JSON list of C-alpha atoms and ligand atoms in Angstrom, two decimals:
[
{"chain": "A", "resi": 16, "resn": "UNK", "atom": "CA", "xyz": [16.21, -36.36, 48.81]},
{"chain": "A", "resi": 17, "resn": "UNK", "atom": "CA", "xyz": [18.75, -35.23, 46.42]},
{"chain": "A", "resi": 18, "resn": "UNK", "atom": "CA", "xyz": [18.70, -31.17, 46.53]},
{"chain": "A", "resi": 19, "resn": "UNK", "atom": "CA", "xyz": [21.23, -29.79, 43.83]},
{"chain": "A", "resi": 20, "resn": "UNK", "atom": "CA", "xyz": [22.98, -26.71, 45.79]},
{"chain": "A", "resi": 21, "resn": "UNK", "atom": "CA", "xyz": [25.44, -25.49, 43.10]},
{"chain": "A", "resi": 22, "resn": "UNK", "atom": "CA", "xyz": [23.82, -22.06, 42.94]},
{"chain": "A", "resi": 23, "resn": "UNK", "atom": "CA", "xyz": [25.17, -21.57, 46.59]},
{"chain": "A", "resi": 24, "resn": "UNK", "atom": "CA", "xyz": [28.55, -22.98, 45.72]},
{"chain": "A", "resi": 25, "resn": "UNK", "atom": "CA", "xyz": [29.06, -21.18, 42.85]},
{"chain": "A", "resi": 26, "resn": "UNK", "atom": "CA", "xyz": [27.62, -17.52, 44.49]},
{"chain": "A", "resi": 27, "resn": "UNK", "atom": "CA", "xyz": [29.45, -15.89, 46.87]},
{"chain": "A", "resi": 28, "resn": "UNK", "atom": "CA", "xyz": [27.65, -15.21, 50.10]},
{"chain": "A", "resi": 29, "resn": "UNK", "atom": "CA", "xyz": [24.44, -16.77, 48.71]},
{"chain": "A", "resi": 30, "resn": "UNK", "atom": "CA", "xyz": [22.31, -17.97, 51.37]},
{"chain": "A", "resi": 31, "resn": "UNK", "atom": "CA", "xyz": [19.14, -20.16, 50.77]},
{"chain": "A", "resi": 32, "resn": "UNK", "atom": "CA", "xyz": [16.44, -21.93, 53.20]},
{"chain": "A", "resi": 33, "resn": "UNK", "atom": "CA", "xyz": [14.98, -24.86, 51.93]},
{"chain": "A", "resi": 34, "resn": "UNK", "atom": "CA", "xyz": [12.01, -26.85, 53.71]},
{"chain": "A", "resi": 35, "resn": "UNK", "atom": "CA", "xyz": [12.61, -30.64, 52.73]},
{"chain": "A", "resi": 36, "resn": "UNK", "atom": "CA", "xyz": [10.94, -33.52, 53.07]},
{"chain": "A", "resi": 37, "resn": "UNK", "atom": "CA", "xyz": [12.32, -36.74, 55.36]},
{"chain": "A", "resi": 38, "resn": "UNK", "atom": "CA", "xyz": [12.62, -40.06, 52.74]},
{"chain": "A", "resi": 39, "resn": "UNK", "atom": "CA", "xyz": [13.79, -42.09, 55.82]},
{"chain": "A", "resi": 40, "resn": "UNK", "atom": "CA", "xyz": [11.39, -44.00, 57.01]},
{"chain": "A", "resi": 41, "resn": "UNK", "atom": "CA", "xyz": [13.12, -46.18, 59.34]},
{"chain": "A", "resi": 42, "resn": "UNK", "atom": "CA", "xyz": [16.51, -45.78, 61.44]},
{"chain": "A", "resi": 43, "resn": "UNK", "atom": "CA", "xyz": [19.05, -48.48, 60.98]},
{"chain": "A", "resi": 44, "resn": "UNK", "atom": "CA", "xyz": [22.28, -48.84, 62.69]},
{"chain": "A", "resi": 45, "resn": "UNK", "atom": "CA", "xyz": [24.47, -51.70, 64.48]},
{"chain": "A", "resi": 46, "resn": "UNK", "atom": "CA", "xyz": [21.46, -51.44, 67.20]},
{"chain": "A", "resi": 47, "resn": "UNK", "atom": "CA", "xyz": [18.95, -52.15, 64.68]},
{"chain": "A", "resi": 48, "resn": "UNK", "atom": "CA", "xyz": [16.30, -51.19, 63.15]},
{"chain": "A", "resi": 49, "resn": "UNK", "atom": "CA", "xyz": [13.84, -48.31, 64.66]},
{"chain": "A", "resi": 50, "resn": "UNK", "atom": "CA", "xyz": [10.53, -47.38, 62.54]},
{"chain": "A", "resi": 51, "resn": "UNK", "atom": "CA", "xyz": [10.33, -43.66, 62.21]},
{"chain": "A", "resi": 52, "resn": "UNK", "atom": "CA", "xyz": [6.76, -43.35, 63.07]},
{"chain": "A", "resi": 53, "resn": "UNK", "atom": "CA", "xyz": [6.60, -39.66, 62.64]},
{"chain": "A", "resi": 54, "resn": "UNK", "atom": "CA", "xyz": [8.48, -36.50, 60.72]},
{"chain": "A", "resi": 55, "resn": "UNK", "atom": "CA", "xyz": [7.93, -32.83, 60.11]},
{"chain": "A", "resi": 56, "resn": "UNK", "atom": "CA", "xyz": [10.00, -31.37, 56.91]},
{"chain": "A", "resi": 57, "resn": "UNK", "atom": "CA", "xyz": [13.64, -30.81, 58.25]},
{"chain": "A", "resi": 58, "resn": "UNK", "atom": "CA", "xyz": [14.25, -26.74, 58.29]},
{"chain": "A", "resi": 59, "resn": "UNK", "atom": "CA", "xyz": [18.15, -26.18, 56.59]},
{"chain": "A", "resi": 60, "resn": "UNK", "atom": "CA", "xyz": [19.01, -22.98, 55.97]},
{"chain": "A", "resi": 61, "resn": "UNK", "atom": "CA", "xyz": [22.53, -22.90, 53.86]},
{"chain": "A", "resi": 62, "resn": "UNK", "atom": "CA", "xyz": [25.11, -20.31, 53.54]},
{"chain": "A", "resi": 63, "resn": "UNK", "atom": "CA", "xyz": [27.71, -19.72, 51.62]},
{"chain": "A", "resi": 64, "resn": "UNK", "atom": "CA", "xyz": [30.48, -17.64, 53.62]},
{"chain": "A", "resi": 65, "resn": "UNK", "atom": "CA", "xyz": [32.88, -15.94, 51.28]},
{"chain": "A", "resi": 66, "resn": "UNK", "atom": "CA", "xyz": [33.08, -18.49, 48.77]},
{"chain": "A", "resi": 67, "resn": "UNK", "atom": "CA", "xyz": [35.13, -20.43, 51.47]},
{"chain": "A", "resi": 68, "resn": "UNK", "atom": "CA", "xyz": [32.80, -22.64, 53.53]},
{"chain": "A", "resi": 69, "resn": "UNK", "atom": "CA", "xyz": [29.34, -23.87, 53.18]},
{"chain": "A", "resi": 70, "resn": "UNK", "atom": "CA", "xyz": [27.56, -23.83, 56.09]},
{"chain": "A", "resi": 71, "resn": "UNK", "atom": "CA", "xyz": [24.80, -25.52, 56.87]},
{"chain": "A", "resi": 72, "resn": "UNK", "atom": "CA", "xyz": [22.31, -25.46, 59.66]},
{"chain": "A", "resi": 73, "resn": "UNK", "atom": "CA", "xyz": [18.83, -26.52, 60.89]},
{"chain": "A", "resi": 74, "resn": "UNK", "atom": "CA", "xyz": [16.95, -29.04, 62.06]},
{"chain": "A", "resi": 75, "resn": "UNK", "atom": "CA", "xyz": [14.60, -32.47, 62.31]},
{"chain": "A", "resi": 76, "resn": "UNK", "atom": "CA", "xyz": [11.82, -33.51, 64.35]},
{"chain": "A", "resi": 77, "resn": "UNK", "atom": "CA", "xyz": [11.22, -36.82, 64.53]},
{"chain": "A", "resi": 78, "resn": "UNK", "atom": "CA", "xyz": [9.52, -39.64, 66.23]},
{"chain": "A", "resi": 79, "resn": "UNK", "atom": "CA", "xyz": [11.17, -43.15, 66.35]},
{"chain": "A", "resi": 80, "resn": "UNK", "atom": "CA", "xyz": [10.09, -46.05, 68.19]},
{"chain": "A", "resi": 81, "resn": "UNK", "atom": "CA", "xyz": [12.78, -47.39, 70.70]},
{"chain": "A", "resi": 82, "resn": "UNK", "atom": "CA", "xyz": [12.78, -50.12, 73.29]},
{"chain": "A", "resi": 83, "resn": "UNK", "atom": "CA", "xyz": [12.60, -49.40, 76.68]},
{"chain": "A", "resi": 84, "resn": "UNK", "atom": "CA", "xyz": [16.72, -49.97, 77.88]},
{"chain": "A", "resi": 85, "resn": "UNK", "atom": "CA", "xyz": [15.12, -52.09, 80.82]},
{"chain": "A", "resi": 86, "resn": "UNK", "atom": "CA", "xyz": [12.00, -53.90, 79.95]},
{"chain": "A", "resi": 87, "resn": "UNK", "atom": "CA", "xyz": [12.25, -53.37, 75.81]},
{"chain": "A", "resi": 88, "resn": "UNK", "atom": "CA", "xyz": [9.20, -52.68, 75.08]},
{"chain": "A", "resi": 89, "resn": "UNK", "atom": "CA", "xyz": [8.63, -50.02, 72.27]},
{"chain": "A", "resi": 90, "resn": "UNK", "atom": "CA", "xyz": [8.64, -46.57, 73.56]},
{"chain": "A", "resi": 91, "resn": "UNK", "atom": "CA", "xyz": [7.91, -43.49, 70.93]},
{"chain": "A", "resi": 92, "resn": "UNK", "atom": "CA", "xyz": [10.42, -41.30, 70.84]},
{"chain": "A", "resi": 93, "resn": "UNK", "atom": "CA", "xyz": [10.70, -37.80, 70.19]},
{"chain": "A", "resi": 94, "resn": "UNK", "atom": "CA", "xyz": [14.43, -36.56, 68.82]},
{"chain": "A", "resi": 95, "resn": "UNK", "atom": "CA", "xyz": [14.94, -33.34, 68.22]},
{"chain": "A", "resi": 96, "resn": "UNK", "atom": "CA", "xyz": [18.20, -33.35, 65.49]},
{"chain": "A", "resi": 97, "resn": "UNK", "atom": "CA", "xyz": [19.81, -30.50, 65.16]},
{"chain": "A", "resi": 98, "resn": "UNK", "atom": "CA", "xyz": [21.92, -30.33, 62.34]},
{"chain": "A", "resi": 99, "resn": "UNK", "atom": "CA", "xyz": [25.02, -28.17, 62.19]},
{"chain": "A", "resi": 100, "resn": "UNK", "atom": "CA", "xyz": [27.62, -28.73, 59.24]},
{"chain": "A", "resi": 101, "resn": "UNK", "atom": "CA", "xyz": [30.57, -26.47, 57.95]},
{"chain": "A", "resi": 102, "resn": "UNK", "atom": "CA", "xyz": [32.10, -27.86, 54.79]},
{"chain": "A", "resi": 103, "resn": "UNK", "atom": "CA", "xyz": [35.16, -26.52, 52.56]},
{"chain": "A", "resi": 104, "resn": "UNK", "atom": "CA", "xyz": [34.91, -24.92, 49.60]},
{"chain": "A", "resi": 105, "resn": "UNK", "atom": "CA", "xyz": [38.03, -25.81, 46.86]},
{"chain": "A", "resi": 106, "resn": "UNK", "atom": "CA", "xyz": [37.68, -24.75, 43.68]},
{"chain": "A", "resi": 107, "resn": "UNK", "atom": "CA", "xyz": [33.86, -24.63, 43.19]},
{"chain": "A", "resi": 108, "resn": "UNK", "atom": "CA", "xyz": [34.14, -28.13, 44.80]},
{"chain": "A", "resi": 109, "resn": "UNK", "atom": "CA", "xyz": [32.48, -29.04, 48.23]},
{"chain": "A", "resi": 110, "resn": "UNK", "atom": "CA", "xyz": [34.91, -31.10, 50.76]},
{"chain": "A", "resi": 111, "resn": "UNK", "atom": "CA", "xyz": [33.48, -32.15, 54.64]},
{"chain": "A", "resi": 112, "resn": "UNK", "atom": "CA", "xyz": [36.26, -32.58, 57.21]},
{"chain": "A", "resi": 113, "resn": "UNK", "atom": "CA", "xyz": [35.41, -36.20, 58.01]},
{"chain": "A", "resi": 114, "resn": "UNK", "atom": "CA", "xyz": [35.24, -38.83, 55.62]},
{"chain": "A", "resi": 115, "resn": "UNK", "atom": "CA", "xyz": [31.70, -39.66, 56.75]},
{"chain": "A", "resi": 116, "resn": "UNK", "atom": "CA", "xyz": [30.94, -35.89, 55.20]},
{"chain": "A", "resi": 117, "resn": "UNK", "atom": "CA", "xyz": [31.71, -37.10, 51.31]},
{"chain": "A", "resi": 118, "resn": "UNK", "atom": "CA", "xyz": [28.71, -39.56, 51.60]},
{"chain": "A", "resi": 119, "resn": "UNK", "atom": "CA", "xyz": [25.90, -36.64, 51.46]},
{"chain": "A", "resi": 120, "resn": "UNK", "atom": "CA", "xyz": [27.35, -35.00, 48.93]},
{"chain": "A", "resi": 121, "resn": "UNK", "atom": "CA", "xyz": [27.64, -36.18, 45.40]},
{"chain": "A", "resi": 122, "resn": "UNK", "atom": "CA", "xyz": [28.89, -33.76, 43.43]},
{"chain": "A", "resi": 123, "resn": "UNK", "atom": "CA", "xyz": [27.04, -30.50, 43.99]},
{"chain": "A", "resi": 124, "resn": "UNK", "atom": "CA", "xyz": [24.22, -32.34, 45.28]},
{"chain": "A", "resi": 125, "resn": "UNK", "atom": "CA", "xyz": [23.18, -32.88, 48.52]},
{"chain": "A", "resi": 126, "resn": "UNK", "atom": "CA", "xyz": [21.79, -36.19, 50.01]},
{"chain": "A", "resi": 127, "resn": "UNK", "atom": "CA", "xyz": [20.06, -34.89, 52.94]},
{"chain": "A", "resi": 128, "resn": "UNK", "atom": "CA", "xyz": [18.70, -38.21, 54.37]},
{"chain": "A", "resi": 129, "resn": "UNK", "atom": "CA", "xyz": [22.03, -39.44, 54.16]},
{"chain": "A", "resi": 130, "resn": "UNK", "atom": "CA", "xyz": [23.04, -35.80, 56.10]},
{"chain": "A", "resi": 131, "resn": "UNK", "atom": "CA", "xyz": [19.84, -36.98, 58.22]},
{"chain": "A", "resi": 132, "resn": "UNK", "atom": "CA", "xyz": [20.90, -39.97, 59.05]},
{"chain": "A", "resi": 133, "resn": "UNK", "atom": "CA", "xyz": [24.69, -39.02, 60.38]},
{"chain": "A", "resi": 134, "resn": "UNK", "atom": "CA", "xyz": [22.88, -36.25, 62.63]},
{"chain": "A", "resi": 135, "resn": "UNK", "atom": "CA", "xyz": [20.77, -38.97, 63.98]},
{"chain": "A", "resi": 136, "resn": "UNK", "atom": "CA", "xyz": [23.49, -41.37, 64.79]},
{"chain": "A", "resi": 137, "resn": "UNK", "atom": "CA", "xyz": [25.01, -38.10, 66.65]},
{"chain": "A", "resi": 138, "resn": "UNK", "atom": "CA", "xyz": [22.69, -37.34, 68.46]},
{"chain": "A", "resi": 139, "resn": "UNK", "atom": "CA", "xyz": [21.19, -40.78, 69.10]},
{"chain": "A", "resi": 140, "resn": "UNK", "atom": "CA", "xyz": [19.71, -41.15, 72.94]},
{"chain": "A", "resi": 141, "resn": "UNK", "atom": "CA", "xyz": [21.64, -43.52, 75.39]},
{"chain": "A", "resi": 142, "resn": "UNK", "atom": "CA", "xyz": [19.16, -44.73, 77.43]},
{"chain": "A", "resi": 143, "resn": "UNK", "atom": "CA", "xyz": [14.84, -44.93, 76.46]},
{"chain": "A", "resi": 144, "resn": "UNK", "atom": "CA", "xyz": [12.71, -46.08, 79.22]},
{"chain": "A", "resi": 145, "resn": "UNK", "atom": "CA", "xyz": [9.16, -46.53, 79.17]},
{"chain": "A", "resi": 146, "resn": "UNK", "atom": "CA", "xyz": [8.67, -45.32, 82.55]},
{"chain": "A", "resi": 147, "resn": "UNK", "atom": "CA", "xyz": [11.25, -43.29, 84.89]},
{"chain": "A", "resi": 148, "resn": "UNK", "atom": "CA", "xyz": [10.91, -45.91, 87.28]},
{"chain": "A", "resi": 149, "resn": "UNK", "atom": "CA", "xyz": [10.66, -49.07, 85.03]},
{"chain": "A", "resi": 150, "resn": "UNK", "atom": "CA", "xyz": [11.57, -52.40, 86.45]},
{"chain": "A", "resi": 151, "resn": "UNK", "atom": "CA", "xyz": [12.62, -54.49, 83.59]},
{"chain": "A", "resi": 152, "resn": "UNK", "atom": "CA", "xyz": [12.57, -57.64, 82.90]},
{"chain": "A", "resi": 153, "resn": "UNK", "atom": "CA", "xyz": [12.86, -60.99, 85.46]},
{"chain": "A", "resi": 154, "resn": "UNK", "atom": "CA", "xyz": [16.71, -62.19, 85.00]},
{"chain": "A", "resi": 155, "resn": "UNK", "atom": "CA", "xyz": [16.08, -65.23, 86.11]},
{"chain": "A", "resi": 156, "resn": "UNK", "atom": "CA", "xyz": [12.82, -66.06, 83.71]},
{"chain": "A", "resi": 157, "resn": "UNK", "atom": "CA", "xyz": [12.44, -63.01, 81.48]},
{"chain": "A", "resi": 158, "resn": "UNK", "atom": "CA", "xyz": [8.67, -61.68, 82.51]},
{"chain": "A", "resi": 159, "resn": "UNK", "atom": "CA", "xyz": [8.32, -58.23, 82.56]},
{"chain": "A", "resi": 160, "resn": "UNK", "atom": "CA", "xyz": [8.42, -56.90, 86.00]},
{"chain": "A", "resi": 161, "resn": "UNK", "atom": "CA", "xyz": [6.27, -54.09, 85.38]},
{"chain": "A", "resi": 162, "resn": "UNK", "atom": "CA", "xyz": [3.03, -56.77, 84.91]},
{"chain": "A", "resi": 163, "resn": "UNK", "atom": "CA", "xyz": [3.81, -57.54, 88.44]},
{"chain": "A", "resi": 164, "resn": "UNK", "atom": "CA", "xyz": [6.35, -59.84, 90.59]},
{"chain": "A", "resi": 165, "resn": "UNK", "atom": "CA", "xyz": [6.74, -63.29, 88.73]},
{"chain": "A", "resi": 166, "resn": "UNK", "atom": "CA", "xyz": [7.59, -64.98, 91.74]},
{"chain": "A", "resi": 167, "resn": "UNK", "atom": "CA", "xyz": [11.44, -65.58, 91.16]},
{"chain": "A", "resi": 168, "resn": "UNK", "atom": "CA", "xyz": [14.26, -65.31, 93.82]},
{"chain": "A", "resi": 169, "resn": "UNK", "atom": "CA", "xyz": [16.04, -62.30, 92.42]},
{"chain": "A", "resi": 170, "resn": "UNK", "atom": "CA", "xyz": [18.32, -60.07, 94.84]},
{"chain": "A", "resi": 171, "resn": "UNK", "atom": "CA", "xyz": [18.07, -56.67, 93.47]},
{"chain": "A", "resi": 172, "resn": "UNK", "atom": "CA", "xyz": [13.88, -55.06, 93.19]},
{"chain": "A", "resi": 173, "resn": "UNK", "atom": "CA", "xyz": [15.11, -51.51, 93.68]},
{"chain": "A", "resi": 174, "resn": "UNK", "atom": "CA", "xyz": [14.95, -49.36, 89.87]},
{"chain": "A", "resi": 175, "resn": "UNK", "atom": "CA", "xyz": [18.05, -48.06, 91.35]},
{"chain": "A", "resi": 176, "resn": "UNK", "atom": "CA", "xyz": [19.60, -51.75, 91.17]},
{"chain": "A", "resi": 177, "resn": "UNK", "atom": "CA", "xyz": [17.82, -51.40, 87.82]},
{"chain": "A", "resi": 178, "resn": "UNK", "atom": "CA", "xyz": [20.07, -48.69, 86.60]},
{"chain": "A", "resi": 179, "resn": "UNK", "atom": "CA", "xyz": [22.83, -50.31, 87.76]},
{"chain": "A", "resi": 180, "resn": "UNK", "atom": "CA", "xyz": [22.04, -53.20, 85.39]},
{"chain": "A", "resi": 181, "resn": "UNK", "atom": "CA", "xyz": [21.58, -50.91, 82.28]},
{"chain": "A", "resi": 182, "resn": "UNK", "atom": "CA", "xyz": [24.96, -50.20, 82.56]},
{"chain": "A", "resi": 183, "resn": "UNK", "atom": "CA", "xyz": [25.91, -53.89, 82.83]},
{"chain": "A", "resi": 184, "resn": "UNK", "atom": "CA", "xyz": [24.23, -54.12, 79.34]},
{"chain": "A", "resi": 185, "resn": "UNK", "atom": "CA", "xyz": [26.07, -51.74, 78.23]},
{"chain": "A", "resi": 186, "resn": "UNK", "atom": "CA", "xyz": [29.16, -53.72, 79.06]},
{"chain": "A", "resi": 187, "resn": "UNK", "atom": "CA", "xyz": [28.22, -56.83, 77.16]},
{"chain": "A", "resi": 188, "resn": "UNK", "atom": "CA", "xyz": [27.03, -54.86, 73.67]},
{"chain": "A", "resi": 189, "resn": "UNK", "atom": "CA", "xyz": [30.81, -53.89, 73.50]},
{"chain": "B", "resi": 223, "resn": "LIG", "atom": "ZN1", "xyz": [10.47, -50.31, 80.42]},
{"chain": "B", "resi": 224, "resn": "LIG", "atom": "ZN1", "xyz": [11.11, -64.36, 86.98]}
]
């Protein structure tokens, strides 16, 4: 959603809380793509401090399906995103201190699924499992453990070999 803030740029020490609706409806990065099965309106509450910064606070609550990092089936997801932004302000004009920042803000708008979206990616979990004690998926023939034993000659059973192997996926997606 486009929000047009130039009544806080342009007024010193304004400060205004806005309740906006999520447009995202899916989550889609070099790991794929995650539905976003569930949103509440993201809280932002923005501030202008001395005509110098913008600041800009609040958060999302979402739900995403993930797969499990072991067994990959789909596990919802709550994230909790909190969002927590301090941009420049130069002459009435708005500047982030990463480049990533320019691509909310389009002139004295504000693109706050794109904002969404980088605070996702931030905060974005490292490991979903289904279960605490999941035991993925056969190596050797791919059948979910968790259904029960498929019979293969495997040497590691233990979910703490498991773990172990979650970070030998990690290895390869590099
Ligand atoms: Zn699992
Ligand atoms: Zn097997």
């Amino acid at each position: 959603m486009l929000i047009d803030i130039s009544d806080i740029i342009s007024s010193e020490n304004k400060e205004r809380t806005l309740e906006v609706s999520v447009g995202l409806t899916s989550f889609e990065s070099r790991l794929g793509k995650f539905p976003i099965i569930q949103k509440s309106p993201m809280e932002l509450q923005i501030v202008n401090r001395e005509n110098k910064s913008l600041l800009i606070h609040g958060k999302a609550d979402l739900g995403v399906m993930i797969p499990c990092s072991r067994c990959l089936k789909e596990v919802a997801t709550d994230l909790h995103v909190p969002i927590d932004k301090e941009l420049t302000i130069e002459a009435s004009e708005v500047r982030g201190e990463e480049p990533e920042d320019t691509v909310f803000l389009e002139g004295t708008c504000l693109d706050t699924d794109r904002l969404l979206y980088g605070e996702i990616l931030m905060n974005w979990p490292m490991k979903v499992l289904c279960s605490k004690d999941c035991r993925g998926i056969c190596r050797v023939c791919g059948a979910d453990l968790n259904a029960g034993d498929c019979g293969c000659q495997r040497t590691e059973l233990d979910p703490r070999m498991a773990s172990i192997q979650d970070i030998f996926n990690k290895f390869k997606e590099v």
